Amino acid sequence: MGEHTITADRPSPKGTAPLTLRARKPGYAVMQQCLAIQADGRALTTWQRFWGHDPLRPEARSWFKGAIGERQVAAQLEELGPDFTVLHAVPIGKGSTDIDHVVVGPTGVFSINTKNHSGHAVWAGGRTLMVNGQRTPHAHRALVEGERATALLSAAAGGPILVQPILVVAAADLRFGKTPPAAVILEPERVGDWIRGLPRAHSDEAVRFLSMLAEERGTWHVDAVVINDTLRHVQRFERLEREIADARSRRSLMRRARVLAVLAVPAGGLLGYWWAVAAAAMAAA
C-alpha cells in the first residue's frame, strides 16, 4: 500500500482503444506482487490441501493483507457517488511506485495511502504513527506522497492544485496523542463521509478538467504509455482468496473432528452404562 514496487505494465496492443487509469483495479499493483511471490513457491500437495495447509506463502502475507485493505477502502470510496472520480493504483514518478487511491471531486483532490493493520493497536501524533508500539514511516510517506501529487497535478493543470494527503488505517484500536497528526488519519469506514463533508473547493467545470487530467497516466508518470489492464490478475487473486478461505474452513473442520474423536471414547462408555442400567431395571421389573 502507498508506494509499492510493482512489475512493469504492458502497453496496449495495436489497434485497441487506449484505456485511462480508470481501468486500474483497487490493489492491482499489490495483487501483482503477491501473485508473483506465490508463483515462486511450490504448490501444495493433495495431502496438504486435505489437511488444510495455508496456501499463502509467508513472504506474500503482507502483500495479500495490503491488497485486501486497499479493496476495502475502494469499496468505501465508490460510495462517494458520480460527482467524484476515484482512481486506484496510480503509477507515479519515474520508477515503479504507485498511489493507492486518487479522488477528484467538488470538495478537492486527495491522495490516499492505505495501511491494513487490522488486529493491531495503532497510535498517531504529529508525524509519528506507531503499530504495537513500533514506529513506522507511514505518516511521513503519506505527506510526501501528497506533495508529489500536488506538484505533478499542478504541472499538468498549468496552475497550483492542492492534493490533500490522507492516511487510511485499519486497526483493532486507533488512538491519537495530544499533538494532532500532521496528516489526516482516518479509519476506512470514515473516509467517504470525511471527503464528502468538506466544503466545496472546485466548480463542476474544474472537477471535470481535473478528473480528465488525473485519468491520464502521463500526468503522474514519465512513461505516458496507457496501460491495458485486464481482469486476469484480479481473477487469480480472488482464486487465491477462495483457496485460503477453504483451507481455513478445512482446518476448523479437522479441529472439530479431533475433539469429537477424543469425546467418542468416554461418550461410548457412558452410553454403555445407561444401557446396562436400563437392562437391569427391566430385569427387576
Short mmCIF file of C-alpha atoms in Angstrom, two decimals:
data_model
loop_
_atom_site.label_atom_id
_atom_site.label_comp_id
_atom_site.label_asym_id
_atom_site.label_seq_id
_atom_site.Cartn_x
_atom_site.Cartn_y
_atom_site.Cartn_z
CA MET A 1 0.00 0.00 0.00
CA GLY A 2 1.19 3.53 -0.54
CA GLU A 3 4.25 3.45 -2.76
CA HIS A 4 4.86 -0.18 -3.71
CA THR A 5 7.33 -1.72 -6.06
CA ILE A 6 5.30 -3.13 -8.92
CA THR A 7 6.00 -5.02 -12.08
CA ALA A 8 6.09 -3.24 -15.41
CA ASP A 9 2.79 -2.70 -17.20
CA ARG A 10 2.40 -3.75 -20.80
CA PRO A 11 1.35 -1.20 -23.42
CA SER A 12 -1.97 -1.53 -25.18
CA PRO A 13 -1.87 -3.82 -28.20
CA LYS A 14 -2.01 -2.02 -31.54
CA GLY A 15 -5.49 -1.44 -32.84
CA THR A 16 -7.16 -1.37 -29.42
CA ALA A 17 -8.76 1.66 -27.82
CA PRO A 18 -6.50 3.25 -25.19
CA LEU A 19 -7.64 2.96 -21.60
CA THR A 20 -7.33 5.63 -18.96
CA LEU A 21 -6.33 4.97 -15.37
CA ARG A 22 -9.99 4.25 -14.65
CA ALA A 23 -9.18 0.71 -15.79
CA ARG A 24 -6.93 0.15 -12.79
CA LYS A 25 -8.40 -2.11 -10.13
CA PRO A 26 -8.02 -1.39 -6.40
CA GLY A 27 -4.99 -3.16 -5.02
CA TYR A 28 -3.92 -4.07 -8.56
CA ALA A 29 -0.20 -3.43 -8.02
CA VAL A 30 -0.15 -5.20 -4.66
CA MET A 31 -2.02 -8.17 -6.12
CA GLN A 32 0.64 -8.46 -8.83
CA GLN A 33 3.41 -8.61 -6.26
CA CYS A 34 1.54 -11.09 -4.07
CA LEU A 35 0.88 -13.37 -7.02
CA ALA A 36 4.48 -13.11 -8.24
CA ILE A 37 5.73 -14.30 -4.83
CA GLN A 38 3.16 -17.09 -4.80
CA ALA A 39 4.26 -18.23 -8.24
CA ASP A 40 7.84 -18.70 -7.00
CA GLY A 41 6.76 -21.27 -4.43
CA ARG A 42 5.76 -24.91 -4.68
CA ALA A 43 2.11 -25.79 -4.98
CA LEU A 44 0.56 -27.66 -2.07
CA THR A 45 0.30 -31.42 -2.36
CA THR A 46 -3.06 -33.16 -2.35
CA TRP A 47 -2.36 -34.35 1.20
CA GLN A 48 -1.52 -30.79 2.37
CA ARG A 49 -4.71 -29.46 0.82
CA PHE A 50 -6.68 -32.25 2.53
CA TRP A 51 -5.36 -31.17 5.95
CA GLY A 52 -6.00 -27.50 5.23
CA HIS A 53 -2.44 -26.20 4.97
CA ASP A 54 -2.37 -22.45 4.32
CA PRO A 55 -1.64 -21.89 0.60
CA LEU A 56 -0.36 -18.35 1.23
CA ARG A 57 3.43 -18.12 1.38
CA PRO A 58 4.76 -16.21 4.43
CA GLU A 59 6.63 -13.76 2.18
CA ALA A 60 3.38 -12.89 0.40
CA ARG A 61 1.30 -12.36 3.53
CA SER A 62 1.86 -8.62 3.94
CA TRP A 63 1.13 -8.04 0.23
CA PHE A 64 -2.04 -10.12 0.46
CA LYS A 65 -3.21 -8.21 3.52
CA GLY A 66 -2.36 -4.93 1.81
CA ALA A 67 -4.46 -5.81 -1.23
CA ILE A 68 -7.41 -6.70 0.98
CA GLY A 69 -7.07 -3.35 2.76
CA GLU A 70 -6.97 -1.38 -0.50
CA ARG A 71 -10.06 -3.15 -1.80
CA GLN A 72 -11.95 -2.42 1.42
CA VAL A 73 -11.10 1.28 1.20
CA ALA A 74 -12.02 1.31 -2.50
CA ALA A 75 -15.47 -0.01 -1.61
CA GLN A 76 -15.94 2.95 0.72
CA LEU A 77 -14.75 5.42 -1.91
CA GLU A 78 -17.10 4.05 -4.55
CA GLU A 79 -19.98 5.23 -2.36
CA LEU A 80 -18.93 8.85 -2.94
CA GLY A 81 -21.17 8.88 -5.99
CA PRO A 82 -20.96 10.24 -9.54
CA ASP A 83 -19.67 13.68 -8.51
CA PHE A 84 -16.32 12.12 -7.64
CA THR A 85 -13.72 10.39 -9.80
CA VAL A 86 -11.96 7.56 -7.96
CA LEU A 87 -8.72 6.06 -9.35
CA HIS A 88 -6.71 3.17 -7.95
CA ALA A 89 -3.07 2.07 -8.02
CA VAL A 90 -1.97 5.22 -9.86
CA PRO A 91 1.64 4.90 -11.16
CA ILE A 92 3.68 7.92 -10.09
CA GLY A 93 7.12 9.43 -10.73
CA LYS A 94 9.93 7.81 -12.71
CA GLY A 95 10.05 4.38 -11.12
CA SER A 96 7.65 1.58 -10.29
CA THR A 97 5.68 3.11 -7.42
CA ASP A 98 2.00 3.91 -7.12
CA ILE A 99 -0.58 5.86 -5.10
CA ASP A 100 -3.20 3.56 -3.62
CA HIS A 101 -6.14 5.85 -4.48
CA VAL A 102 -6.64 9.30 -6.04
CA VAL A 103 -10.01 11.03 -5.60
CA VAL A 104 -11.14 14.12 -7.54
CA GLY A 105 -14.38 15.88 -6.64
CA PRO A 106 -16.06 19.14 -5.70
CA THR A 107 -14.51 19.04 -2.20
CA GLY A 108 -10.94 18.69 -3.50
CA VAL A 109 -8.31 16.31 -4.81
CA PHE A 110 -6.96 13.63 -2.47
CA SER A 111 -4.11 11.13 -2.46
CA ILE A 112 -4.97 8.21 -0.21
CA ASN A 113 -2.42 5.88 1.33
CA THR A 114 -3.96 2.71 2.80
CA LYS A 115 -2.47 0.65 5.62
CA ASN A 116 -4.06 -2.57 6.82
CA HIS A 117 -3.08 -3.14 10.46
CA SER A 118 -6.27 -4.95 11.40
CA GLY A 119 -5.81 -6.81 14.65
CA HIS A 120 -3.13 -4.38 15.88
CA ALA A 121 -3.06 -1.27 18.06
CA VAL A 122 -2.15 1.98 16.28
CA TRP A 123 -1.16 5.30 17.87
CA ALA A 124 -0.70 8.57 15.95
CA GLY A 125 0.53 12.03 16.87
CA GLY A 126 2.44 14.69 14.91
CA ARG A 127 4.46 12.98 12.18
CA THR A 128 4.63 9.73 14.18
CA LEU A 129 2.50 6.63 13.72
CA MET A 130 3.21 3.53 15.77
CA VAL A 131 1.89 -0.01 15.34
CA ASN A 132 2.00 -2.11 18.51
CA GLY A 133 4.50 0.39 19.91
CA GLN A 134 6.80 0.23 16.88
CA ARG A 135 7.45 3.47 14.97
CA THR A 136 6.56 3.42 11.26
CA PRO A 137 7.19 5.85 8.35
CA HIS A 138 3.52 5.79 7.30
CA ALA A 139 2.60 9.37 8.19
CA HIS A 140 5.76 10.83 6.63
CA ARG A 141 5.26 8.86 3.43
CA ALA A 142 1.64 9.94 3.14
CA LEU A 143 2.70 13.60 3.41
CA VAL A 144 5.46 13.18 0.84
CA GLU A 145 3.01 11.40 -1.45
CA GLY A 146 0.64 14.36 -1.23
CA GLU A 147 3.44 16.79 -2.02
CA ARG A 148 4.50 14.80 -5.10
CA ALA A 149 0.92 14.51 -6.29
CA THR A 150 0.41 18.26 -5.81
CA ALA A 151 3.50 19.06 -7.89
CA LEU A 152 2.57 16.67 -10.70
CA LEU A 153 -1.08 17.64 -10.97
CA SER A 154 -0.24 21.35 -10.75
CA ALA A 155 2.24 20.98 -13.59
CA ALA A 156 -0.35 19.21 -15.73
CA ALA A 157 -3.04 21.79 -14.90
CA GLY A 158 -0.78 24.78 -15.52
CA GLY A 159 -1.54 26.23 -12.10
CA PRO A 160 -1.46 25.35 -8.39
CA ILE A 161 -3.76 22.44 -7.47
CA LEU A 162 -3.57 21.16 -3.90
CA VAL A 163 -3.71 17.40 -3.41
CA GLN A 164 -4.69 16.61 0.18
CA PRO A 165 -2.91 13.51 1.56
CA ILE A 166 -4.99 11.09 3.62
CA LEU A 167 -3.70 8.09 5.52
CA VAL A 168 -6.41 5.44 5.96
CA VAL A 169 -5.57 2.91 8.67
CA ALA A 170 -7.45 -0.27 9.52
CA ALA A 171 -6.66 -1.21 13.11
CA ALA A 172 -8.13 -3.01 16.11
CA ASP A 173 -7.56 0.15 18.13
CA LEU A 174 -6.70 3.58 16.66
CA ARG A 175 -5.73 6.25 19.18
CA PHE A 176 -4.33 9.78 18.88
CA GLY A 177 -1.85 11.67 21.05
CA LYS A 178 -2.14 15.22 22.37
CA THR A 179 -0.39 16.57 19.26
CA PRO A 180 -2.71 16.38 16.23
CA PRO A 181 -1.38 14.18 13.42
CA ALA A 182 0.44 16.06 10.66
CA ALA A 183 -1.51 14.02 8.09
CA VAL A 184 -5.23 13.35 8.05
CA ILE A 185 -5.63 9.85 9.51
CA LEU A 186 -8.95 8.07 9.17
CA GLU A 187 -10.46 4.65 9.67
CA PRO A 188 -11.71 3.01 6.44
CA GLU A 189 -15.39 3.43 7.26
CA ARG A 190 -14.95 7.18 7.82
CA VAL A 191 -13.05 8.20 4.70
CA GLY A 192 -16.04 8.64 2.39
CA ASP A 193 -18.05 10.78 4.80
CA TRP A 194 -14.98 12.89 5.62
CA ILE A 195 -14.29 13.70 1.96
CA ARG A 196 -17.94 14.32 1.17
CA GLY A 197 -18.40 16.56 4.22
CA LEU A 198 -15.68 19.09 3.31
CA PRO A 199 -16.67 22.47 1.85
CA ARG A 200 -16.70 22.83 -1.92
CA ALA A 201 -13.26 23.58 -3.35
CA HIS A 202 -13.81 23.27 -7.13
CA SER A 203 -16.56 24.14 -9.57
CA ASP A 204 -18.19 21.42 -11.68
CA GLU A 205 -16.17 22.57 -14.68
CA ALA A 206 -12.93 22.42 -12.69
CA VAL A 207 -13.80 18.94 -11.43
CA ARG A 208 -14.31 17.70 -14.99
CA PHE A 209 -11.00 19.23 -16.08
CA LEU A 210 -9.05 17.83 -13.11
CA SER A 211 -10.67 14.41 -13.48
CA MET A 212 -9.59 14.32 -17.13
CA LEU A 213 -6.01 15.16 -16.13
CA ALA A 214 -5.99 12.68 -13.25
CA GLU A 215 -7.11 9.83 -15.51
CA GLU A 216 -4.10 10.24 -17.80
CA ARG A 217 -1.03 8.23 -16.86
CA GLY A 218 1.21 10.96 -18.30
CA THR A 219 0.03 13.33 -15.56
CA TRP A 220 1.64 11.16 -12.90
CA HIS A 221 4.35 9.10 -14.59
CA VAL A 222 7.14 9.91 -17.03
CA ASP A 223 6.08 6.91 -19.12
CA ALA A 224 2.83 8.15 -20.61
CA VAL A 225 2.03 4.88 -22.41
CA VAL A 226 -1.51 3.97 -21.44
CA ILE A 227 -1.68 0.54 -19.89
CA ASN A 228 -4.13 -2.16 -20.78
CA ASP A 229 -5.13 -3.76 -17.50
CA THR A 230 -7.18 -6.93 -17.60
CA LEU A 231 -9.11 -8.92 -15.01
CA ARG A 232 -6.54 -11.71 -15.17
CA HIS A 233 -4.65 -10.73 -12.02
CA VAL A 234 -7.85 -9.90 -10.16
CA GLN A 235 -9.31 -13.30 -11.00
CA ARG A 236 -6.13 -15.08 -9.92
CA PHE A 237 -6.09 -13.14 -6.66
CA GLU A 238 -9.74 -13.93 -5.97
CA ARG A 239 -9.00 -17.60 -6.61
CA LEU A 240 -6.20 -17.36 -4.02
CA GLU A 241 -8.69 -15.78 -1.59
CA ARG A 242 -11.04 -18.72 -2.06
CA GLU A 243 -8.22 -21.21 -1.55
CA ILE A 244 -7.21 -19.51 1.70
CA ALA A 245 -10.81 -19.48 2.93
CA ASP A 246 -11.28 -23.15 2.00
CA ALA A 247 -8.09 -24.10 3.85
CA ARG A 248 -9.25 -22.18 6.92
CA SER A 249 -12.61 -23.98 6.85
CA ARG A 250 -10.91 -27.35 6.44
CA ARG A 251 -8.60 -26.70 9.42
CA SER A 252 -11.62 -25.78 11.51
CA LEU A 253 -13.39 -28.97 10.42
CA MET A 254 -10.34 -31.05 11.30
CA ARG A 255 -10.14 -29.48 14.78
CA ARG A 256 -13.79 -30.31 15.43
CA ALA A 257 -13.23 -33.84 14.17
CA ARG A 258 -10.34 -34.33 16.62
CA VAL A 259 -12.45 -33.06 19.52
CA LEU A 260 -15.26 -35.46 18.60
CA ALA A 261 -12.78 -38.30 18.34
CA VAL A 262 -11.49 -37.58 21.86
CA LEU A 263 -15.02 -37.43 23.24
CA ALA A 264 -16.13 -40.54 21.43
CA VAL A 265 -14.49 -42.98 23.89
CA PRO A 266 -15.98 -41.60 27.13
CA ALA A 267 -19.28 -40.95 25.37
CA GLY A 268 -19.38 -44.57 24.22
CA GLY A 269 -18.66 -45.78 27.74
CA LEU A 270 -21.42 -43.58 29.17
CA LEU A 271 -23.91 -44.91 26.62
CA GLY A 272 -22.99 -48.47 27.57
CA TYR A 273 -23.51 -47.64 31.25
CA TRP A 274 -27.02 -46.32 30.66
CA TRP A 275 -27.90 -49.38 28.56
CA ALA A 276 -26.77 -51.58 31.47
CA VAL A 277 -28.86 -49.59 33.96
CA ALA A 278 -31.90 -49.78 31.70
CA ALA A 279 -31.44 -53.56 31.24
CA ALA A 280 -31.15 -54.10 35.00
CA ALA A 281 -34.28 -52.04 35.61
CA MET A 282 -36.21 -54.09 33.07
CA ALA A 283 -35.00 -57.34 34.58
CA ALA A 284 -36.02 -56.20 38.07
CA ALA A 285 -39.50 -55.33 36.77
#
